[in-house]
Coordinates of C-alpha atoms in Angstrom, one line a residue:
X1 CA -34.2 -126.1 125.9
X2 CA -32.5 -123.6 123.7
X3 CA -33.1 -124.4 120.1
X4 CA -35.6 -127.2 120.7
X5 CA -37.3 -128.0 117.4
X6 CA -39.8 -130.5 118.9
X7 CA -38.6 -133.3 116.7
X8 CA -38.6 -131.4 113.4
X9 CA -35.0 -132.1 112.6
X10 CA -35.3 -135.8 113.2
X11 CA -38.6 -136.0 111.3
X12 CA -37.0 -134.3 108.3
X13 CA -34.1 -136.7 108.3
X14 CA -36.5 -139.6 108.3
X15 CA -38.4 -138.1 105.3
X16 CA -35.1 -137.6 103.4
X17 CA -34.1 -141.2 104.2
X18 CA -37.5 -142.4 103.2
X19 CA -37.5 -140.5 99.9
X20 CA -34.0 -141.6 99.1
X21 CA -32.1 -138.3 98.9
X22 CA -31.8 -134.6 99.5
X23 CA -33.7 -132.1 97.3
X24 CA -30.8 -130.0 96.0
X25 CA -29.8 -128.6 92.7
X26 CA -26.9 -126.4 91.7
X27 CA -27.7 -122.9 92.9
X28 CA -27.7 -121.5 89.3
X29 CA -30.1 -124.2 88.2
X30 CA -33.4 -123.0 86.6
X31 CA -35.1 -125.7 88.8
X32 CA -35.2 -123.2 91.6
X33 CA -37.4 -120.7 89.8
X34 CA -40.5 -122.8 90.5
X35 CA -40.6 -125.9 92.6
X36 CA -43.5 -128.0 93.9
X37 CA -43.3 -130.7 96.5
X38 CA -46.3 -133.1 96.2
X39 CA -46.9 -136.2 98.3
X40 CA -49.9 -137.7 100.1
X41 CA -51.1 -136.1 103.4
X42 CA -48.9 -136.7 106.5
X43 CA -45.7 -137.6 104.5
X44 CA -43.6 -134.7 105.7
X45 CA -44.2 -132.0 103.0
X46 CA -44.5 -129.2 105.5
X47 CA -41.6 -130.2 107.7
X48 CA -39.4 -130.6 104.6
X49 CA -40.6 -127.7 102.5
X50 CA -41.7 -125.1 105.0
X51 CA -39.5 -125.8 108.0
X52 CA -36.2 -127.5 106.9
X53 CA -36.0 -125.9 103.4
X54 CA -36.2 -122.2 104.6
X55 CA -33.7 -122.9 107.4
X56 CA -31.3 -124.6 104.9
X57 CA -31.8 -121.7 102.5
X58 CA -30.9 -119.1 105.1
X59 CA -28.0 -121.2 106.4
X60 CA -26.6 -121.3 102.9
X61 CA -27.6 -117.7 102.1
X62 CA -27.7 -115.8 105.4
X63 CA -27.9 -112.4 103.7
X64 CA -31.1 -113.2 101.7
X65 CA -34.8 -112.9 102.5
X66 CA -37.5 -115.5 102.8
X67 CA -41.3 -115.1 103.0
X68 CA -43.2 -118.1 104.3
X69 CA -46.9 -117.9 103.7
X70 CA -49.9 -120.1 104.6
X71 CA -53.7 -119.9 104.8
X72 CA -53.5 -118.6 108.3
X73 CA -51.1 -116.6 110.5
X74 CA -50.9 -119.3 113.2
X75 CA -49.7 -121.9 110.7
X76 CA -47.3 -119.5 109.0
X77 CA -45.9 -118.4 112.4
X78 CA -45.5 -122.0 113.4
X79 CA -43.4 -122.7 110.3
X80 CA -41.3 -119.6 111.1
X81 CA -40.8 -120.7 114.7
X82 CA -39.7 -124.2 113.7
X83 CA -37.2 -122.9 111.1
X84 CA -35.8 -120.5 113.6
X85 CA -35.4 -123.2 116.2
X86 CA -33.7 -125.5 113.8
X87 CA -31.1 -122.8 113.1
X88 CA -30.5 -122.5 116.8
X89 CA -29.8 -126.2 117.3
X90 CA -26.2 -126.9 118.5
X91 CA -25.7 -129.6 115.9
X92 CA -26.7 -127.1 113.1
X93 CA -24.6 -124.3 114.7
X94 CA -21.6 -126.7 114.6
X95 CA -22.0 -127.1 110.8
X96 CA -22.7 -123.4 110.1
X97 CA -20.8 -121.6 112.9
X98 CA -20.8 -118.3 111.1
X99 CA -24.6 -118.0 110.9
X100 CA -26.8 -117.2 113.8
X101 CA -30.2 -115.7 114.6
X102 CA -29.7 -112.0 115.3
X103 CA -29.9 -111.3 119.1
X104 CA -32.4 -108.4 118.6
X105 CA -34.8 -110.1 116.2
X106 CA -36.1 -113.6 117.3
X107 CA -39.9 -113.4 117.0
X108 CA -41.5 -116.5 115.5
X109 CA -43.1 -114.5 112.7
X110 CA -40.2 -112.2 111.9
X111 CA -36.5 -112.9 112.6
X112 CA -33.2 -111.9 111.1
X113 CA -29.8 -113.6 110.7
X114 CA -26.6 -112.0 112.0
X115 CA -25.7 -111.4 108.3
X116 CA -28.8 -109.4 107.3
X117 CA -31.1 -112.1 106.1
X118 CA -34.7 -112.2 107.2
X119 CA -37.5 -114.7 107.6
X120 CA -41.1 -113.3 107.5
X121 CA -43.9 -115.8 108.3
X122 CA -47.5 -114.8 107.6
X123 CA -51.0 -115.9 106.8
X124 CA -52.7 -115.1 103.5
X125 CA -53.6 -112.3 103.3
X126 CA -51.0 -111.0 105.7
X127 CA -48.6 -108.1 106.4
X128 CA -46.1 -108.9 103.6
X129 CA -46.9 -106.0 101.4
X130 CA -43.8 -104.0 100.6
X131 CA -41.4 -106.8 101.5
X132 CA -39.3 -108.5 98.9
X133 CA -38.0 -112.1 99.1
X134 CA -35.4 -114.2 97.4
X135 CA -37.5 -117.2 98.4
X136 CA -41.3 -117.1 98.5
X137 CA -42.5 -120.3 100.0
X138 CA -46.3 -121.0 100.1
X139 CA -47.6 -124.0 102.0
X140 CA -51.4 -124.7 102.2
X141 CA -52.6 -121.4 100.8
X142 CA -56.2 -122.6 101.0
X143 CA -57.6 -124.0 104.3
X144 CA -60.0 -126.7 103.0
X145 CA -61.5 -128.1 99.9
X146 CA -64.8 -126.3 100.7
X147 CA -63.0 -123.0 100.8
X148 CA -61.3 -123.8 97.5
X149 CA -64.6 -124.6 95.8
X150 CA -66.3 -121.5 97.2
X151 CA -67.5 -118.9 94.7
X152 CA -66.5 -116.1 97.2

């Protein structure tokens, strides 16, 4: 199915309803400079913060750039794929008809909007050197508690 997000959109809507609102500030607000989303495991942080938020950001700002990073390339690419698929949903296209995924750039780890914006999804470390971003989104930068406590 074109634009299938595997339930991400519905899960994010449930999370928004559960938490009682939408995370949104005026665009000029200093709240956007640094923002952390913290909740217990399995409460929708990654769906909300690393899938829905980058998609929303690019739908509102289709000329800007996003870097989505995680501890591993596979997880980072999965976030990129889900965000891309949300932007391709018919119900989202009906709300933002002027924004689309560029026809020549649809890879899950690197895709562009039809207005020059870009979403780069990567692991840490990953191939983001030399790329700038208006939104740098980091989700699970460390794989496990053992890795976090490691002296290496």
